[in-house]
Structures are given as C-alpha cells and as structure tokens.
mmCIF file of C-alpha atoms in Angstrom:
data_model
loop_
_atom_site.group_PDB
_atom_site.id
_atom_site.type_symbol
_atom_site.label_atom_id
_atom_site.label_comp_id
_atom_site.label_asym_id
_atom_site.label_seq_id
_atom_site.Cartn_x
_atom_site.Cartn_y
_atom_site.Cartn_z
ATOM 1 C CA UNK A 1 -7.389 -10.883 -13.774
ATOM 2 C CA UNK A 2 -6.479 -14.139 -12.105
ATOM 3 C CA UNK A 3 -3.820 -15.022 -9.532
ATOM 4 C CA UNK A 4 -1.903 -17.120 -12.059
ATOM 5 C CA UNK A 5 -1.274 -13.999 -14.180
ATOM 6 C CA UNK A 6 1.118 -12.780 -11.463
ATOM 7 C CA UNK A 7 3.393 -15.786 -11.262
ATOM 8 C CA UNK A 8 6.988 -15.727 -12.533
ATOM 9 C CA UNK A 9 10.241 -17.585 -11.982
ATOM 10 C CA UNK A 10 12.604 -15.730 -9.672
ATOM 11 C CA UNK A 11 16.171 -17.058 -9.310
ATOM 12 C CA UNK A 12 17.094 -17.318 -5.628
ATOM 13 C CA UNK A 13 20.348 -15.375 -6.071
ATOM 14 C CA UNK A 14 18.321 -12.241 -6.909
ATOM 15 C CA UNK A 15 16.899 -12.019 -3.370
ATOM 16 C CA UNK A 16 18.677 -9.162 -1.613
ATOM 17 C CA UNK A 17 20.071 -10.209 1.762
ATOM 18 C CA UNK A 18 21.724 -6.803 2.253
ATOM 19 C CA UNK A 19 20.947 -3.285 0.990
ATOM 20 C CA UNK A 20 23.291 -1.180 -1.189
ATOM 21 C CA UNK A 21 26.161 0.232 0.863
ATOM 22 C CA UNK A 22 24.870 3.767 0.282
ATOM 23 C CA UNK A 23 21.083 3.942 0.323
ATOM 24 C CA UNK A 24 20.759 6.038 -2.813
ATOM 25 C CA UNK A 25 23.170 3.924 -4.872
ATOM 26 C CA UNK A 26 20.878 0.984 -5.466
ATOM 27 C CA UNK A 27 19.876 0.471 -9.079
ATOM 28 C CA UNK A 28 16.801 2.163 -10.510
ATOM 29 C CA UNK A 29 14.679 0.994 -13.392
ATOM 30 C CA UNK A 30 12.613 3.837 -14.892
ATOM 31 C CA UNK A 31 9.377 2.909 -16.659
ATOM 32 C CA UNK A 32 7.716 5.520 -18.843
ATOM 33 C CA UNK A 33 4.086 4.450 -19.288
ATOM 34 C CA UNK A 34 3.323 6.830 -22.134
ATOM 35 C CA UNK A 35 6.405 6.022 -24.213
ATOM 36 C CA UNK A 36 6.561 2.385 -23.029
ATOM 37 C CA UNK A 37 10.325 2.767 -22.499
ATOM 38 C CA UNK A 38 12.637 1.271 -19.873
ATOM 39 C CA UNK A 39 15.813 3.018 -18.655
ATOM 40 C CA UNK A 40 18.506 1.786 -16.266
ATOM 41 C CA UNK A 41 19.790 4.330 -13.722
ATOM 42 C CA UNK A 42 21.034 4.729 -10.126
ATOM 43 C CA UNK A 43 18.475 5.649 -7.481
ATOM 44 C CA UNK A 44 20.063 9.057 -6.881
ATOM 45 C CA UNK A 45 19.277 9.922 -10.546
ATOM 46 C CA UNK A 46 15.624 10.112 -9.499
ATOM 47 C CA UNK A 47 16.132 13.839 -8.979
ATOM 48 C CA UNK A 48 16.243 14.269 -12.793
ATOM 49 C CA UNK A 49 12.596 13.233 -13.089
ATOM 50 C CA UNK A 50 11.157 15.826 -10.688
ATOM 51 C CA UNK A 51 10.722 19.600 -10.885
ATOM 52 C CA UNK A 52 9.864 22.415 -8.532
ATOM 53 C CA UNK A 53 6.410 22.039 -6.910
ATOM 54 C CA UNK A 54 6.164 18.335 -7.780
ATOM 55 C CA UNK A 55 5.158 16.278 -4.736
ATOM 56 C CA UNK A 56 6.549 13.091 -3.216
ATOM 57 C CA UNK A 57 4.237 11.291 -0.787
ATOM 58 C CA UNK A 58 6.190 9.573 2.002
ATOM 59 C CA UNK A 59 4.856 6.989 4.450
ATOM 60 C CA UNK A 60 6.440 8.074 7.749
ATOM 61 C CA UNK A 61 5.559 4.926 9.698
ATOM 62 C CA UNK A 62 8.314 3.528 11.920
ATOM 63 C CA UNK A 63 9.078 -0.161 12.342
ATOM 64 C CA UNK A 64 9.160 -1.421 15.911
ATOM 65 C CA UNK A 65 11.219 -4.458 16.999
ATOM 66 C CA UNK A 66 8.275 -6.826 16.662
ATOM 67 C CA UNK A 67 9.998 -10.221 16.886
ATOM 68 C CA UNK A 68 10.486 -11.687 20.375
ATOM 69 C CA UNK A 69 11.769 -15.064 21.509
ATOM 70 C CA UNK A 70 10.386 -16.605 24.687
ATOM 71 C CA UNK A 71 10.323 -19.922 26.487
ATOM 72 C CA UNK A 72 7.227 -21.929 27.249
ATOM 73 C CA UNK A 73 6.592 -22.690 30.909
ATOM 74 C CA UNK A 74 7.424 -26.208 32.099
ATOM 75 C CA UNK A 75 8.898 -27.449 28.779
ATOM 76 C CA UNK A 76 11.201 -24.453 28.146
ATOM 77 C CA UNK A 77 10.529 -24.789 24.378
ATOM 78 C CA UNK A 78 11.777 -21.753 22.412
ATOM 79 C CA UNK A 79 8.840 -19.897 20.873
ATOM 80 C CA UNK A 80 8.945 -17.018 18.407
ATOM 81 C CA UNK A 81 6.339 -14.329 19.074
ATOM 82 C CA UNK A 82 5.683 -11.763 16.357
ATOM 83 C CA UNK A 83 3.811 -8.717 17.674
ATOM 84 C CA UNK A 84 1.152 -7.592 15.192
ATOM 85 C CA UNK A 85 -0.851 -4.922 16.991
ATOM 86 C CA UNK A 86 -1.702 -3.646 20.418
ATOM 87 C CA UNK A 87 -5.356 -4.300 21.257
ATOM 88 C CA UNK A 88 -5.625 -2.728 24.701
ATOM 89 C CA UNK A 89 -2.981 -0.516 26.296
ATOM 90 C CA UNK A 90 -4.340 -0.780 29.841
ATOM 91 C CA UNK A 91 -4.618 -4.578 29.845
ATOM 92 C CA UNK A 92 -1.485 -4.996 27.699
ATOM 93 C CA UNK A 93 -3.304 -7.173 25.193
ATOM 94 C CA UNK A 94 -1.626 -7.868 21.848
ATOM 95 C CA UNK A 95 -2.461 -9.707 18.641
ATOM 96 C CA UNK A 96 0.541 -11.890 17.804
ATOM 97 C CA UNK A 97 1.707 -14.751 15.616
ATOM 98 C CA UNK A 98 3.480 -17.661 17.307
ATOM 99 C CA UNK A 99 5.840 -20.244 15.882
ATOM 100 C CA UNK A 100 5.678 -23.217 16.319
ATOM 101 C CA UNK A 101 1.952 -22.630 16.840
ATOM 102 C CA UNK A 102 0.898 -26.205 17.555
ATOM 103 C CA UNK A 103 2.570 -26.049 20.984
ATOM 104 C CA UNK A 104 0.826 -22.876 22.129
ATOM 105 C CA UNK A 105 -2.627 -23.190 23.680
ATOM 106 C CA UNK A 106 -4.928 -20.961 25.698
ATOM 107 C CA UNK A 107 -3.674 -20.742 29.290
ATOM 108 C CA UNK A 108 0.000 -21.308 28.393
ATOM 109 C CA UNK A 109 2.548 -18.864 29.782
ATOM 110 C CA UNK A 110 5.641 -17.628 27.948
ATOM 111 C CA UNK A 111 8.705 -16.144 29.646
ATOM 112 C CA UNK A 112 10.958 -13.548 27.983
ATOM 113 C CA UNK A 113 14.475 -12.336 28.729
ATOM 114 C CA UNK A 114 17.183 -13.912 30.844
ATOM 115 C CA UNK A 115 15.619 -12.605 34.049
ATOM 116 C CA UNK A 116 12.094 -13.616 32.896
ATOM 117 C CA UNK A 117 10.654 -10.327 34.163
ATOM 118 C CA UNK A 118 8.305 -10.197 31.174
ATOM 119 C CA UNK A 119 5.646 -12.893 31.048
ATOM 120 C CA UNK A 120 2.762 -13.393 28.607
ATOM 121 C CA UNK A 121 -0.353 -15.482 29.005
ATOM 122 C CA UNK A 122 -2.212 -16.860 25.983
ATOM 123 C CA UNK A 123 -5.851 -15.854 26.299
ATOM 124 C CA UNK A 124 -7.267 -16.576 22.820
ATOM 125 C CA UNK A 125 -6.666 -18.325 19.489
ATOM 126 C CA UNK A 126 -7.358 -16.032 16.532
ATOM 127 C CA UNK A 127 -6.065 -17.954 13.483
ATOM 128 C CA UNK A 128 -3.961 -21.087 12.969
ATOM 129 C CA UNK A 129 -0.843 -19.144 14.006
ATOM 130 C CA UNK A 130 -2.526 -16.150 15.615
ATOM 131 C CA UNK A 131 -2.969 -15.717 19.357
ATOM 132 C CA UNK A 132 -4.013 -12.969 21.755
ATOM 133 C CA UNK A 133 -1.498 -12.475 24.564
ATOM 134 C CA UNK A 134 -1.828 -10.607 27.850
ATOM 135 C CA UNK A 135 1.577 -9.348 28.945
ATOM 136 C CA UNK A 136 2.307 -9.353 32.661
ATOM 137 C CA UNK A 137 4.970 -6.882 33.714
ATOM 138 C CA UNK A 138 5.665 -5.261 37.059
ATOM 139 C CA UNK A 139 6.106 -1.659 35.956
ATOM 140 C CA UNK A 140 4.417 1.313 34.285
ATOM 141 C CA UNK A 141 3.177 1.176 30.683
ATOM 142 C CA UNK A 142 6.188 3.261 29.632
ATOM 143 C CA UNK A 143 8.570 0.789 31.296
ATOM 144 C CA UNK A 144 6.713 -2.108 29.662
ATOM 145 C CA UNK A 145 7.191 -0.563 26.192
ATOM 146 C CA UNK A 146 10.894 0.023 26.911
ATOM 147 C CA UNK A 147 11.148 -3.657 27.904
ATOM 148 C CA UNK A 148 9.546 -4.713 24.594
ATOM 149 C CA UNK A 149 12.076 -2.525 22.739
ATOM 150 C CA UNK A 150 14.947 -4.132 24.666
ATOM 151 C CA UNK A 151 13.826 -7.706 24.063
ATOM 152 C CA UNK A 152 12.507 -7.259 20.523
ATOM 153 C CA UNK A 153 14.425 -7.836 17.338
ATOM 154 C CA UNK A 154 14.187 -6.025 13.979
ATOM 155 C CA UNK A 155 11.467 -7.940 12.084
ATOM 156 C CA UNK A 156 13.379 -8.708 8.896
ATOM 157 C CA UNK A 157 11.240 -10.613 6.370
ATOM 158 C CA UNK A 158 11.411 -14.409 6.594
ATOM 159 C CA UNK A 159 13.033 -14.824 3.163
ATOM 160 C CA UNK A 160 16.189 -13.104 4.486
ATOM 161 C CA UNK A 161 17.796 -16.263 5.778
ATOM 162 C CA UNK A 162 20.720 -14.708 7.663
ATOM 163 C CA UNK A 163 20.645 -13.690 11.330
ATOM 164 C CA UNK A 164 19.549 -10.160 12.216
ATOM 165 C CA UNK A 165 22.562 -7.868 12.632
ATOM 166 C CA UNK A 166 22.765 -4.728 14.842
ATOM 167 C CA UNK A 167 22.980 -2.581 11.659
ATOM 168 C CA UNK A 168 19.535 -3.781 10.566
ATOM 169 C CA UNK A 169 17.929 -1.680 13.294
ATOM 170 C CA UNK A 170 18.945 1.435 11.352
ATOM 171 C CA UNK A 171 18.973 0.167 7.762
ATOM 172 C CA UNK A 172 15.493 -1.438 7.937
ATOM 173 C CA UNK A 173 14.027 2.002 8.709
ATOM 174 C CA UNK A 174 13.435 4.923 6.360
ATOM 175 C CA UNK A 175 15.370 8.057 7.317
ATOM 176 C CA UNK A 176 12.044 9.909 7.677
ATOM 177 C CA UNK A 177 10.395 7.281 9.949
ATOM 178 C CA UNK A 178 8.499 8.999 12.787
ATOM 179 C CA UNK A 179 5.326 7.268 13.932
ATOM 180 C CA UNK A 180 5.966 3.855 15.437
ATOM 181 C CA UNK A 181 3.538 1.092 14.553
ATOM 182 C CA UNK A 182 4.729 -0.912 11.522
ATOM 183 C CA UNK A 183 5.898 -4.528 11.591
ATOM 184 C CA UNK A 184 7.512 -4.179 8.144
ATOM 185 C CA UNK A 185 9.281 -1.239 6.516
ATOM 186 C CA UNK A 186 7.725 0.718 3.652
ATOM 187 C CA UNK A 187 10.659 -0.457 1.582
ATOM 188 C CA UNK A 188 10.551 1.944 -1.390
ATOM 189 C CA UNK A 189 11.564 4.660 1.071
ATOM 190 C CA UNK A 190 14.687 2.783 2.182
ATOM 191 C CA UNK A 191 16.494 4.092 -0.917
ATOM 192 C CA UNK A 192 16.413 7.732 0.186
ATOM 193 C CA UNK A 193 19.512 9.168 1.857
ATOM 194 C CA UNK A 194 19.551 12.434 3.822
ATOM 195 C CA UNK A 195 21.704 13.917 1.076
ATOM 196 C CA UNK A 196 19.237 12.968 -1.694
ATOM 197 C CA UNK A 197 16.246 14.326 0.262
ATOM 198 C CA UNK A 198 18.148 17.588 0.756
ATOM 199 C CA UNK A 199 18.934 17.824 -2.970
ATOM 200 C CA UNK A 200 15.261 17.249 -3.842
ATOM 201 C CA UNK A 201 14.260 19.904 -1.304
ATOM 202 C CA UNK A 202 16.737 22.414 -2.799
ATOM 203 C CA UNK A 203 15.288 21.669 -6.244
ATOM 204 C CA UNK A 204 11.876 22.710 -4.861
ATOM 205 C CA UNK A 205 10.202 19.306 -4.653
ATOM 206 C CA UNK A 206 7.509 19.253 -1.942
ATOM 207 C CA UNK A 207 6.998 16.366 0.465
ATOM 208 C CA UNK A 208 3.692 15.225 1.927
ATOM 209 C CA UNK A 209 3.777 12.743 4.791
ATOM 210 C CA UNK A 210 1.090 10.156 5.443
ATOM 211 C CA UNK A 211 1.089 7.298 7.958
ATOM 212 C CA UNK A 212 0.097 3.752 7.122
ATOM 213 C CA UNK A 213 1.305 1.223 9.684
ATOM 214 C CA UNK A 214 2.375 -1.707 7.536
ATOM 215 C CA UNK A 215 1.031 -4.993 8.898
ATOM 216 C CA UNK A 216 1.733 -8.527 7.769
ATOM 217 C CA UNK A 217 -1.524 -8.462 5.777
ATOM 218 C CA UNK A 218 0.319 -6.637 3.006
ATOM 219 C CA UNK A 219 2.468 -9.750 2.563
ATOM 220 C CA UNK A 220 -0.125 -12.469 3.204
ATOM 221 C CA UNK A 221 -0.213 -14.841 0.246
ATOM 222 C CA UNK A 222 -3.203 -14.595 -2.060
ATOM 223 C CA UNK A 223 -4.750 -18.054 -2.081
ATOM 224 C CA UNK A 224 -7.742 -17.553 -4.383
ATOM 225 C CA UNK A 225 -7.517 -17.595 -8.182
ATOM 226 C CA UNK A 226 -10.364 -15.046 -8.379
ATOM 227 C CA UNK A 227 -8.706 -11.873 -6.993
ATOM 228 C CA UNK A 228 -12.039 -10.235 -6.145
ATOM 229 C CA UNK A 229 -12.423 -12.847 -3.393
ATOM 230 C CA UNK A 230 -9.140 -11.987 -1.610
ATOM 231 C CA UNK A 231 -9.539 -10.072 1.668
ATOM 232 C CA UNK A 232 -6.753 -7.766 2.876
ATOM 233 C CA UNK A 233 -6.061 -7.378 6.602
ATOM 234 C CA UNK A 234 -6.800 -3.895 7.918
ATOM 235 C CA UNK A 235 -3.911 -1.503 8.540
ATOM 236 C CA UNK A 236 -3.994 1.718 10.543
ATOM 237 C CA UNK A 237 -4.021 4.903 8.494
ATOM 238 C CA UNK A 238 -3.706 8.631 9.144
ATOM 239 C CA UNK A 239 -3.626 11.514 6.650
ATOM 240 C CA UNK A 240 -3.557 15.003 8.126
ATOM 241 C CA UNK A 241 -4.656 18.391 6.772
ATOM 242 C CA UNK A 242 -1.157 19.567 5.836
ATOM 243 C CA UNK A 243 -0.560 16.600 3.498
ATOM 244 C CA UNK A 244 -4.058 16.923 2.010
ATOM 245 C CA UNK A 245 -3.462 20.596 1.234
ATOM 246 C CA UNK A 246 -0.047 19.957 -0.423
ATOM 247 C CA UNK A 247 -1.340 17.062 -2.539
ATOM 248 C CA UNK A 248 -4.614 18.675 -3.634
ATOM 249 C CA UNK A 249 -2.797 21.880 -4.623
ATOM 250 C CA UNK A 250 -0.328 19.899 -6.758
ATOM 251 C CA UNK A 251 -3.199 17.959 -8.314
ATOM 252 C CA UNK A 252 -4.989 21.193 -9.211
ATOM 253 C CA UNK A 253 -1.782 22.559 -10.766
ATOM 254 C CA UNK A 254 -1.237 19.298 -12.706
ATOM 255 C CA UNK A 255 2.153 18.633 -11.079
ATOM 256 C CA UNK A 256 3.849 15.268 -10.841
ATOM 257 C CA UNK A 257 2.581 13.531 -7.692
ATOM 258 C CA UNK A 258 4.655 10.500 -6.756
ATOM 259 C CA UNK A 259 3.627 7.873 -4.202
ATOM 260 C CA UNK A 260 6.794 6.542 -2.587
ATOM 261 C CA UNK A 261 5.830 2.899 -2.208
ATOM 262 C CA UNK A 262 2.719 0.755 -2.401
ATOM 263 C CA UNK A 263 1.771 1.681 1.174
ATOM 264 C CA UNK A 264 1.749 5.418 0.401
ATOM 265 C CA UNK A 265 -0.372 4.611 -2.668
ATOM 266 C CA UNK A 266 -2.825 2.513 -0.641
ATOM 267 C CA UNK A 267 -3.058 5.268 1.959
ATOM 268 C CA UNK A 268 -4.076 7.977 -0.509
ATOM 269 C CA UNK A 269 -6.356 5.726 -2.563
ATOM 270 C CA UNK A 270 -8.183 4.817 0.663
ATOM 271 C CA UNK A 271 -9.321 8.401 1.180
ATOM 272 C CA UNK A 272 -10.466 9.874 -2.129
ATOM 273 C CA UNK A 273 -13.440 12.243 -2.297
ATOM 274 C CA UNK A 274 -16.215 11.873 -4.880
ATOM 275 C CA UNK A 275 -14.554 14.665 -6.884
ATOM 276 C CA UNK A 276 -11.233 12.758 -6.992
ATOM 277 C CA UNK A 277 -9.316 14.848 -4.434
ATOM 278 C CA UNK A 278 -7.728 13.681 -1.175
ATOM 279 C CA UNK A 279 -9.533 13.788 2.183
ATOM 280 C CA UNK A 280 -8.173 13.797 5.731
ATOM 281 C CA UNK A 281 -8.600 10.450 7.428
ATOM 282 C CA UNK A 282 -7.849 8.645 10.676
ATOM 283 C CA UNK A 283 -8.871 5.011 10.789
ATOM 284 C CA UNK A 284 -8.167 1.697 9.089
ATOM 285 C CA UNK A 285 -7.953 0.508 5.506
ATOM 286 C CA UNK A 286 -8.210 -2.931 3.924
ATOM 287 C CA UNK A 287 -8.176 -1.621 0.364
ATOM 288 C CA UNK A 288 -6.926 -4.131 -2.177
ATOM 289 C CA UNK A 289 -5.816 -2.668 -5.519
ATOM 290 C CA UNK A 290 -5.491 -4.969 -8.540
ATOM 291 C CA UNK A 291 -6.025 -4.546 -12.311
ATOM 292 C CA UNK A 292 -8.083 -2.974 -13.732
ATOM 293 C CA UNK A 293 -8.099 0.054 -11.414
ATOM 294 C CA UNK A 294 -8.334 3.833 -11.960
ATOM 295 C CA UNK A 295 -5.932 5.767 -9.729
ATOM 296 C CA UNK A 296 -7.210 9.143 -8.520
ATOM 297 C CA UNK A 297 -4.253 10.998 -6.991
ATOM 298 C CA UNK A 298 -0.713 9.908 -7.889
ATOM 299 C CA UNK A 299 0.608 9.956 -11.453
ATOM 300 C CA UNK A 300 4.020 8.494 -10.570
ATOM 301 C CA UNK A 301 5.237 5.813 -8.212
ATOM 302 C CA UNK A 302 8.462 4.520 -6.668
ATOM 303 C CA UNK A 303 8.454 0.866 -5.698
ATOM 304 C CA UNK A 304 10.696 -2.157 -5.156
ATOM 305 C CA UNK A 305 10.641 -5.430 -7.108
ATOM 306 C CA UNK A 306 8.040 -7.694 -5.523
ATOM 307 C CA UNK A 307 7.333 -11.371 -4.968
ATOM 308 C CA UNK A 308 5.377 -13.461 -7.450
ATOM 309 C CA UNK A 309 1.607 -13.529 -6.758
ATOM 310 C CA UNK A 310 1.870 -10.717 -4.150
ATOM 311 C CA UNK A 311 -0.720 -7.979 -3.612
ATOM 312 C CA UNK A 312 2.141 -5.491 -4.120
ATOM 313 C CA UNK A 313 2.883 -6.799 -7.611
ATOM 314 C CA UNK A 314 -0.842 -6.616 -8.405
ATOM 315 C CA UNK A 315 -1.012 -2.944 -7.430
ATOM 316 C CA UNK A 316 2.062 -2.072 -9.480
ATOM 317 C CA UNK A 317 0.558 -3.945 -12.462
ATOM 318 C CA UNK A 318 -2.642 -1.943 -12.088
ATOM 319 C CA UNK A 319 -0.600 1.284 -12.149
ATOM 320 C CA UNK A 320 1.847 0.562 -14.986
ATOM 321 C CA UNK A 321 -0.136 -1.946 -17.032
ATOM 322 C CA UNK A 322 0.178 -5.692 -16.647
ATOM 323 C CA UNK A 323 2.057 -6.395 -19.896
ATOM 324 C CA UNK A 324 4.497 -3.539 -19.323
ATOM 325 C CA UNK A 325 5.306 -4.754 -15.796
ATOM 326 C CA UNK A 326 5.749 -8.301 -17.087
ATOM 327 C CA UNK A 327 8.245 -7.002 -19.650
ATOM 328 C CA UNK A 328 10.037 -4.906 -16.982
ATOM 329 C CA UNK A 329 10.301 -7.879 -14.596
ATOM 330 C CA UNK A 330 11.666 -10.119 -17.368
ATOM 331 C CA UNK A 331 14.301 -7.463 -17.985
ATOM 332 C CA UNK A 332 14.994 -7.091 -14.239
ATOM 333 C CA UNK A 333 15.708 -10.837 -13.986
ATOM 334 C CA UNK A 334 17.899 -10.731 -17.113
ATOM 335 C CA UNK A 335 19.821 -7.669 -15.844
ATOM 336 C CA UNK A 336 20.116 -9.207 -12.349
ATOM 337 C CA UNK A 337 18.261 -6.512 -10.406
ATOM 338 C CA UNK A 338 17.876 -7.353 -6.729
ATOM 339 C CA UNK A 339 14.380 -8.123 -5.439
ATOM 340 C CA UNK A 340 12.354 -7.460 -2.250
ATOM 341 C CA UNK A 341 12.961 -5.323 0.829
ATOM 342 C CA UNK A 342 16.687 -4.648 0.498
ATOM 343 C CA UNK A 343 16.592 -4.839 -3.300
ATOM 344 C CA UNK A 344 16.649 -2.301 -6.126
ATOM 345 C CA UNK A 345 13.948 0.197 -7.076
ATOM 346 C CA UNK A 346 11.610 1.115 -9.883
ATOM 347 C CA UNK A 347 10.218 4.529 -10.842
ATOM 348 C CA UNK A 348 7.006 4.482 -12.871
ATOM 349 C CA UNK A 349 6.100 7.773 -14.553
#
C-alpha cells in the first residue's frame, strides 16, 4: 500500500484539546471485524466485551516532563529543548530537539531556570533539529534529575495549541504508568479509570504489563510514498517473564488478548518466537507495521483516532482491514468523534 491511501480530510474542530471529564466516559466506537459492524458506546462499556481469563496488555511507560525552555548565552534568545533520550548518565549527555534550530550551533551554551543553575552545552548536530547536549549541573545525578523534573513541562503534542495546564501533568499519564522514559503518552490507556480497571479485575480479566518508551519516532511523518522505504526510530522495549507467561497461557486457551494501544501492539509484535508465541525481551525496536501484515499475538485492540498518513493509522489498518477502517473513520468524522491524544477511543475485535 502507498502513503496516499492513508490520507483523509479531518475538520480542525475534531482535534481534542481536552480529555473527557471522567476518563472512562469518552466515546467508544466498536468495530467487529468478523461481522463488519460498527457500534457506538461509552468507553466504560468496554467491560461488556471481555470475559474471565481474557487478557489486556498495558504499556506501563511513564511520560517525563520532556519540554524545557532555556536562554541562549549572549543573545538571551528563548530556545525550546525537547529531551528525547539519555545517552550517558555519567556525562549527562542527552539527545534532544531544539527550536528554533537554526540559532543553535556546536559550542553554544543554554541556560535554564531563573537562577540559571542548569546549563547545557551543544556538543553535536544529529539531524536538522536534533542536537546532543551535555548538561552541566553542580550536584549529584539524583539532584540533576530532580532539577529536570522541576524545570520540565508536560510534553503535550504540538497540535494542542493551548498552553500546558497543571492538570495535564496527571491527565497526560495513564493511571498504571510506572517506568519513566516516554516523551509521549500511550494514549489508548488514558481512557482507563481506577474504577474501570477494578471492575475488569473483579470480572476476572487478566492484565499483562509491557514497557515501550514512546519516542517521537512514532509520530514522525512518513515522507515516502512507498511504505517499505520508511524507517522508524528505535524505541526502548522490555517484556518480562510474568507478562510472557500470562499472554502465552491465554493464547493457548484461545482467550481474547487485547493490546491496549499501538505501542503495546508494537511491543509484543517485536518479540514473537518462530512458533508464534511471545518471548521475553529487553532492548530496542524499530518495527514498522503496515498492511498487509499477519498479527501473531493479539486478537483485539484498543486505540485512539489517529492523524492522516501516520504510522499509527497504518498499523490499525493492518489490524482491522484498510477498507473497514476507512469506513469507520468516515463515520467518526460524521458523528463528530474527537481525534488524537485526548480524543475518543476505538475497540477492534
């Protein structure tokens, strides 16, 4: 399939600037692949589609406040620094994106905070907007990380045009977030409330946690018409024995196994054995899933409504069928479903 197959017109008013007041009261579109039917529900109705011993796979990554604002030495120009990943703990080296990038060259220093106790030196250019920074801070590593937390801001996606609000720190995080390392939330999970998780647990649904630290690569635009030529950025991945055991048992018993989000799906599809079961893994994945693709583990999926031409939309199309997703998205636009991170959800069974 080609890039142009994944384009569609999205009215601007359907971009969600805020989430539903109660997490589990966003809207839910349910797609049944076998029957080719579409139902309209509330997210909390998801419990009706799962039985005892079914499994939900959750990505327990935690978003860190990755957006910093500093001032360039001498000129005092305000520069946005987006932390992507830590390269070296001891030397405090980080991969970052800077904006505006044209002003930032190797050797430049940036000062952060009113007291300017945190300084960063640019030591390399990695891409047009990418730089490697060495942070200079007079304190222990622990104190340095606390300082980053203090100065950093919740990294809301760029299409949310409003200012970041204090509430975003909590609402742009899943309630099961544990392992810090993501620069974007695994947004399908944002719809779960503590109450809904408890109800699913009481019903006997099992949960398996995996960790995939969402990077900006997930959202990088695809710029080649031939999808086989697109390269995904690598993201850090960890799947432990406990999750493997839960998922493989459910697979053997032919239970419903639901990946909560595209990142959970990428995580499990990145570690499939030759016999089609899940393996433990600790490493990195740059797996890019687009149609046609045979999924090995999950037979259900929860996801949000995604941007035109995005790798996320391509994965969902591979899972549900391209024509069916096209029909569902046409209906979502007609019925005024909200799109993207804080938007509504879809369950594909």
